[in-house]
């Protein structure tokens, strides 16, 4: 390398470095701004928050506590466990579905109200918008689910090893990402407000009770048991339940399933939002 070539390459590196730093700073600022906007959209609508918290509170404080006294123990995978331990994954999934409903409704209302048109009138990077949208919804779902887990751990005396708690937390994160993605994807598939509202509010209870949530799969009616195999909540509950009762050793196949769902839905949502941004 000659002295002139070395000097030229040094000048290029020197001139490119500030541009790259500026781009990173702009992306960082865009992402933070959109993330704060999403936080306000998801948390300042008290009606949506109340509707998302109420079902989980009813299941946790009334339904599960009463059934735990009535049923006592159940058999799961050849092992006898307390009903409270058995039903906690269903309570967590109930909380996830309720919070994901809020995230999906927020995205749909944004599209129907053409709020994204106003949003794209500002110098905003598409990658920042998509990343913040996915992150904000996932954080809401995860926070509400962890709150339900904390309340359940106070009400019911769980004696799980530390490794099982770690597996349950990992499973909770994966399930939160997956179900937030499913509901956001659902929000991008509808254009009619009435159909979307009915569908998203009916879907959660149907998915929850069509899975082995509050009862072992062997005790379900044959038709419902067959339908449960097509229910994504079934795999979320299996992952959380196996993580809590058996640890990583039994839960990792279900974790892979949830991770695959999360990646697939994330890619589809990003594609849908990107296409929408280009049309605006």
Coordinates of N, CA and C in Angstrom, one line a residue, residues 99-234:
X99 N -53.4 -9.2 28.1 CA -52.5 -8.1 27.8 C -52.2 -8.1 26.3
X100 N -52.1 -9.2 25.6 CA -51.9 -9.2 24.2 C -53.1 -8.7 23.4
X101 N -54.3 -8.9 24.0 CA -55.5 -8.3 23.4 C -55.4 -6.7 23.5
X102 N -54.9 -6.2 24.5 CA -54.7 -4.7 24.6 C -53.7 -4.2 23.6
X103 N -52.6 -5.0 23.4 CA -51.6 -4.6 22.4 C -52.2 -4.7 21.0
X104 N -52.9 -5.7 20.7 CA -53.5 -5.9 19.4 C -54.5 -4.8 19.1
X105 N -55.4 -4.5 20.1 CA -56.4 -3.5 19.9 C -55.8 -2.1 19.7
X106 N -54.6 -1.9 20.4 CA -54.0 -0.6 20.2 C -53.4 -0.4 18.8
X107 N -52.9 -1.5 18.2 CA -52.4 -1.5 16.9 C -53.5 -1.3 15.9
X108 N -54.6 -2.0 16.1 CA -55.7 -1.9 15.2 C -56.3 -0.5 15.2
X109 N -56.5 0.1 16.4 CA -57.1 1.4 16.5 C -56.2 2.4 15.9
X110 N -54.9 2.2 16.0 CA -53.9 3.1 15.3 C -54.1 3.1 13.8
X111 N -54.3 1.9 13.2 CA -54.5 1.8 11.8 C -55.8 2.3 11.4
X112 N -56.9 2.0 12.1 CA -58.2 2.5 11.7 C -58.3 4.0 11.9
X113 N -57.7 4.6 12.9 CA -57.7 6.0 13.1 C -56.7 6.8 12.2
X114 N -56.0 6.1 11.4 CA -54.9 6.7 10.5 C -53.9 7.5 11.3
X115 N -53.7 7.0 12.6 CA -52.6 7.6 13.4 C -51.3 7.4 12.8
X116 N -51.1 6.3 12.1 CA -49.8 6.0 11.5 C -49.5 7.0 10.4
X117 N -50.5 7.5 9.7 CA -50.3 8.5 8.7 C -49.7 9.8 9.3
X118 N -50.2 10.2 10.4 CA -49.6 11.3 11.1 C -48.2 11.0 11.6
X119 N -48.0 9.7 12.0 CA -46.7 9.3 12.5 C -45.6 9.4 11.4
X120 N -46.0 8.9 10.2 CA -45.0 8.9 9.1 C -44.8 10.2 8.5
X121 N -45.6 11.3 8.9 CA -45.3 12.6 8.5 C -44.0 13.2 9.1
X122 N -43.5 12.5 10.1 CA -42.3 12.9 10.8 C -41.1 12.1 10.3
X123 N -39.9 12.6 10.4 CA -38.8 11.8 9.9 C -38.5 10.7 10.9
X124 N -39.1 9.5 10.6 CA -39.0 8.4 11.4 C -38.6 7.2 10.6
X125 N -37.7 6.4 11.1 CA -37.1 5.2 10.5 C -38.1 4.1 10.7
X126 N -38.3 3.3 9.6 CA -39.3 2.2 9.7 C -38.8 1.1 10.7
X127 N -37.5 0.9 10.7 CA -36.9 -0.1 11.6 C -37.2 0.3 13.0
X128 N -37.0 1.6 13.3 CA -37.3 2.0 14.7 C -38.7 1.8 15.1
X129 N -39.6 2.1 14.2 CA -41.0 2.0 14.5 C -41.4 0.5 14.8
X130 N -41.0 -0.4 13.9 CA -41.3 -1.8 14.0 C -40.7 -2.4 15.3
X131 N -39.4 -2.0 15.6 CA -38.8 -2.6 16.8 C -39.5 -2.1 18.0
X132 N -39.8 -0.8 18.1 CA -40.5 -0.3 19.3 C -41.9 -0.8 19.4
X133 N -42.6 -1.0 18.3 CA -43.9 -1.6 18.4 C -43.9 -3.0 19.0
X134 N -43.0 -3.8 18.5 CA -42.9 -5.2 19.0 C -42.4 -5.2 20.5
X135 N -41.4 -4.4 20.8 CA -40.9 -4.4 22.1 C -41.9 -3.9 23.2
X136 N -42.7 -2.8 22.8 CA -43.6 -2.3 23.8 C -44.7 -3.3 24.1
X137 N -45.3 -3.9 23.1 CA -46.3 -4.9 23.3 C -45.8 -6.1 24.2
X138 N -44.6 -6.6 23.9 CA -44.0 -7.7 24.6 C -43.8 -7.3 26.1
X139 N -43.3 -6.1 26.3 CA -43.0 -5.7 27.7 C -44.3 -5.6 28.5
X140 N -45.4 -5.1 27.8 CA -46.7 -5.1 28.5 C -47.1 -6.4 28.9
X141 N -47.1 -7.4 27.9 CA -47.5 -8.7 28.2 C -46.7 -9.4 29.3
X142 N -45.4 -9.2 29.2 CA -44.5 -9.8 30.2 C -44.7 -9.2 31.6
X143 N -44.9 -7.9 31.7 CA -45.0 -7.3 33.0 C -46.3 -7.7 33.6
X144 N -47.4 -7.8 32.9 CA -48.7 -8.2 33.4 C -48.6 -9.7 33.8
X145 N -47.9 -10.5 33.1 CA -47.8 -11.9 33.4 C -47.0 -12.1 34.7
X146 N -45.9 -11.4 34.8 CA -45.0 -11.5 36.0 C -45.8 -11.0 37.2
X147 N -46.6 -10.0 37.0 CA -47.4 -9.6 38.2 C -48.4 -10.6 38.6
X148 N -49.0 -11.3 37.6 CA -49.9 -12.4 38.0 C -49.1 -13.6 38.7
X149 N -47.9 -13.8 38.2 CA -47.1 -14.9 38.9 C -46.7 -14.5 40.3
X150 N -46.4 -13.2 40.5 CA -46.1 -12.8 41.9 C -47.3 -12.9 42.8
X151 N -48.4 -12.5 42.3 CA -49.6 -12.7 43.2 C -49.9 -14.1 43.4
X152 N -49.8 -15.0 42.4 CA -50.0 -16.4 42.6 C -49.0 -17.0 43.6
X153 N -47.8 -16.6 43.6 CA -46.8 -17.1 44.5 C -47.1 -16.7 46.0
X154 N -47.8 -15.6 46.1 CA -48.2 -15.1 47.5 C -49.4 -15.9 48.0
X155 N -50.3 -16.2 47.1 CA -51.5 -16.9 47.4 C -51.3 -18.4 47.7
X156 N -50.5 -19.0 46.7 CA -50.3 -20.5 46.8 C -48.8 -20.7 47.2
X157 N -48.6 -21.6 48.1 CA -47.2 -21.9 48.6 C -46.5 -22.9 47.6
X158 N -45.7 -22.3 46.6 CA -45.0 -23.2 45.7 C -43.6 -23.5 46.3
X159 N -43.2 -24.7 46.1 CA -41.9 -25.2 46.6 C -41.1 -25.7 45.5
X160 N -40.9 -24.9 44.4 CA -40.2 -25.3 43.3 C -38.7 -25.0 43.5
X161 N -37.8 -25.9 43.0 CA -36.4 -25.5 43.0 C -36.0 -24.3 42.2
X162 N -34.9 -23.7 42.5 CA -34.5 -22.5 41.8 C -34.4 -22.7 40.3
X163 N -33.9 -23.9 39.9 CA -33.8 -24.2 38.4 C -35.2 -24.2 37.8
X164 N -36.2 -24.7 38.5 CA -37.6 -24.7 37.9 C -38.1 -23.2 37.8
X165 N -37.8 -22.4 38.8 CA -38.2 -21.0 38.7 C -37.5 -20.3 37.5
X166 N -36.2 -20.7 37.3 CA -35.5 -20.1 36.1 C -36.1 -20.6 34.8
X167 N -36.5 -21.9 34.7 CA -37.1 -22.4 33.5 C -38.4 -21.7 33.3
X168 N -39.2 -21.5 34.4 CA -40.5 -20.9 34.3 C -40.4 -19.4 33.8
X169 N -39.4 -18.7 34.2 CA -39.2 -17.3 33.8 C -38.8 -17.3 32.3
X170 N -37.9 -18.2 31.9 CA -37.5 -18.2 30.5 C -38.8 -18.6 29.6
X171 N -39.5 -19.6 30.1 CA -40.8 -19.9 29.3 C -41.7 -18.8 29.3
X172 N -41.8 -18.0 30.3 CA -42.7 -16.9 30.4 C -42.3 -15.8 29.4
X173 N -41.0 -15.6 29.3 CA -40.6 -14.6 28.3 C -40.9 -15.0 26.9
X174 N -40.6 -16.3 26.5 CA -40.8 -16.8 25.2 C -42.3 -16.8 24.9
X175 N -43.1 -17.2 25.8 CA -44.6 -17.2 25.6 C -45.1 -15.8 25.4
X176 N -44.6 -14.9 26.2 CA -45.0 -13.5 26.0 C -44.7 -12.9 24.6
X177 N -43.5 -13.2 24.1 CA -43.2 -12.7 22.8 C -44.1 -13.4 21.8
X178 N -44.3 -14.7 21.9 CA -45.1 -15.5 20.9 C -46.5 -15.0 20.9
X179 N -47.2 -14.9 22.0 CA -48.6 -14.5 22.0 C -48.8 -13.0 21.7
X180 N -47.9 -12.2 22.1 CA -48.0 -10.8 21.6 C -47.9 -10.7 20.1
X181 N -47.0 -11.5 19.6 CA -46.8 -11.6 18.1 C -48.1 -12.1 17.4
X182 N -48.7 -13.1 18.0 CA -49.9 -13.7 17.4 C -51.1 -12.6 17.4
X183 N -51.2 -11.9 18.4 CA -52.3 -10.9 18.5 C -52.0 -9.7 17.7
X184 N -50.8 -9.3 17.6 CA -50.4 -8.2 16.7 C -50.6 -8.6 15.2
X185 N -50.3 -9.8 14.9 CA -50.5 -10.3 13.6 C -52.0 -10.4 13.3
X186 N -52.8 -10.8 14.2 CA -54.3 -10.8 14.1 C -54.8 -9.4 13.8
X187 N -54.2 -8.4 14.5 CA -54.7 -7.0 14.3 C -54.4 -6.5 12.9
X188 N -53.4 -7.0 12.2 CA -53.0 -6.5 10.9 C -53.9 -7.2 9.8
X189 N -54.7 -8.3 10.2 CA -55.4 -9.0 9.3 C -56.9 -8.5 9.1
X190 N -57.3 -7.6 10.0 CA -58.7 -7.1 10.0 C -58.8 -5.7 9.5
X191 N -59.9 -5.4 8.8 CA -60.2 -4.0 8.4 C -61.5 -3.5 8.9
X192 N -62.3 -4.4 9.4 CA -63.6 -4.0 9.9 C -63.6 -3.9 11.4
X193 N -64.0 -2.8 12.0 CA -63.8 -2.6 13.5 C -64.7 -3.6 14.3
X194 N -65.9 -3.8 13.8 CA -66.8 -4.7 14.6 C -66.4 -6.1 14.6
X195 N -66.0 -6.6 13.4 CA -65.5 -8.0 13.4 C -64.2 -8.2 14.2
X196 N -63.3 -7.2 14.1 CA -62.1 -7.3 14.9 C -62.4 -7.3 16.4
X197 N -63.3 -6.4 16.9 CA -63.6 -6.3 18.3 C -64.2 -7.6 18.8
X198 N -65.2 -8.1 18.1 CA -65.8 -9.4 18.5 C -64.8 -10.5 18.5
X199 N -64.0 -10.6 17.4 CA -63.0 -11.7 17.3 C -62.0 -11.7 18.4
X200 N -61.4 -10.5 18.6 CA -60.3 -10.5 19.6 C -60.7 -10.7 21.0
X201 N -62.0 -10.3 21.3 CA -62.5 -10.5 22.7 C -63.1 -11.9 22.9
X202 N -63.5 -12.6 21.9 CA -64.0 -13.9 22.0 C -62.9 -15.0 21.9
X203 N -61.9 -14.6 21.2 CA -60.8 -15.6 20.9 C -60.1 -16.0 22.1
X204 N -59.8 -15.1 23.1 CA -59.0 -15.4 24.2 C -59.6 -16.5 25.1
X205 N -60.9 -16.4 25.6 CA -61.5 -17.4 26.3 C -61.7 -18.7 25.6
X206 N -61.9 -18.7 24.3 CA -62.1 -19.9 23.5 C -60.7 -20.7 23.5
X207 N -59.6 -20.0 23.2 CA -58.3 -20.6 23.2 C -57.9 -21.1 24.5
X208 N -58.3 -20.4 25.6 CA -57.9 -20.8 26.9 C -58.6 -22.1 27.4
X209 N -59.9 -22.1 27.2 CA -60.7 -23.2 27.7 C -60.7 -24.4 26.7
X210 N -60.2 -24.2 25.5 CA -60.1 -25.3 24.5 C -58.8 -26.0 24.7
X211 N -57.9 -25.6 25.6 CA -56.6 -26.2 25.9 C -56.7 -26.9 27.2
X212 N -55.7 -27.7 27.5 CA -55.7 -28.4 28.9 C -55.2 -27.4 29.9
X213 N -56.0 -26.4 30.1 CA -55.6 -25.3 31.0 C -56.0 -25.6 32.5
X214 N -57.2 -25.7 32.8 CA -57.6 -26.0 34.2 C -58.0 -27.4 34.4
X215 N -57.7 -28.3 33.5 CA -58.0 -29.7 33.6 C -56.9 -30.5 32.8
X216 N -56.6 -31.7 33.2 CA -55.6 -32.5 32.5 C -56.2 -32.9 31.1
X217 N -55.4 -33.1 30.1 CA -55.9 -33.4 28.8 C -56.6 -34.7 28.7
X218 N -56.2 -35.7 29.6 CA -56.9 -37.0 29.5 C -58.3 -36.9 30.0
X219 N -58.7 -35.9 30.7 CA -60.0 -35.7 31.3 C -60.9 -34.8 30.4
X220 N -60.3 -34.3 29.3 CA -61.1 -33.5 28.4 C -62.0 -34.3 27.5
X221 N -63.1 -33.8 27.0 CA -63.9 -34.5 26.0 C -63.1 -34.8 24.8
X222 N -63.4 -35.9 24.1 CA -62.5 -36.3 23.0 C -62.4 -35.3 21.9
X223 N -63.6 -34.6 21.5 CA -63.6 -33.7 20.5 C -62.7 -32.4 20.9
X224 N -62.9 -32.0 22.1 CA -62.1 -30.8 22.6 C -60.6 -31.2 22.7
X225 N -60.3 -32.4 23.1 CA -58.9 -32.9 23.1 C -58.3 -32.8 21.8
X226 N -59.0 -33.3 20.7 CA -58.5 -33.2 19.4 C -58.3 -31.8 18.9
X227 N -59.2 -30.9 19.2 CA -59.1 -29.5 18.8 C -57.9 -28.8 19.5
X228 N -57.6 -29.3 20.7 CA -56.6 -28.6 21.5 C -55.2 -28.7 20.8
X229 N -55.0 -29.7 20.0 CA -53.7 -29.9 19.3 C -53.5 -28.7 18.3
X230 N -54.6 -28.1 17.8 CA -54.5 -27.0 16.9 C -54.5 -25.6 17.7
X231 N -54.5 -25.7 19.0 CA -54.6 -24.5 19.8 C -53.2 -24.1 20.3
X232 N -52.8 -22.9 19.9 CA -51.4 -22.5 20.3 C -51.3 -22.3 21.8
X233 N -52.4 -22.1 22.5 CA -52.4 -21.9 24.0 C -52.0 -23.3 24.6
X234 N -52.3 -24.4 24.0 CA -51.9 -25.7 24.5 C -50.4 -25.8 24.6

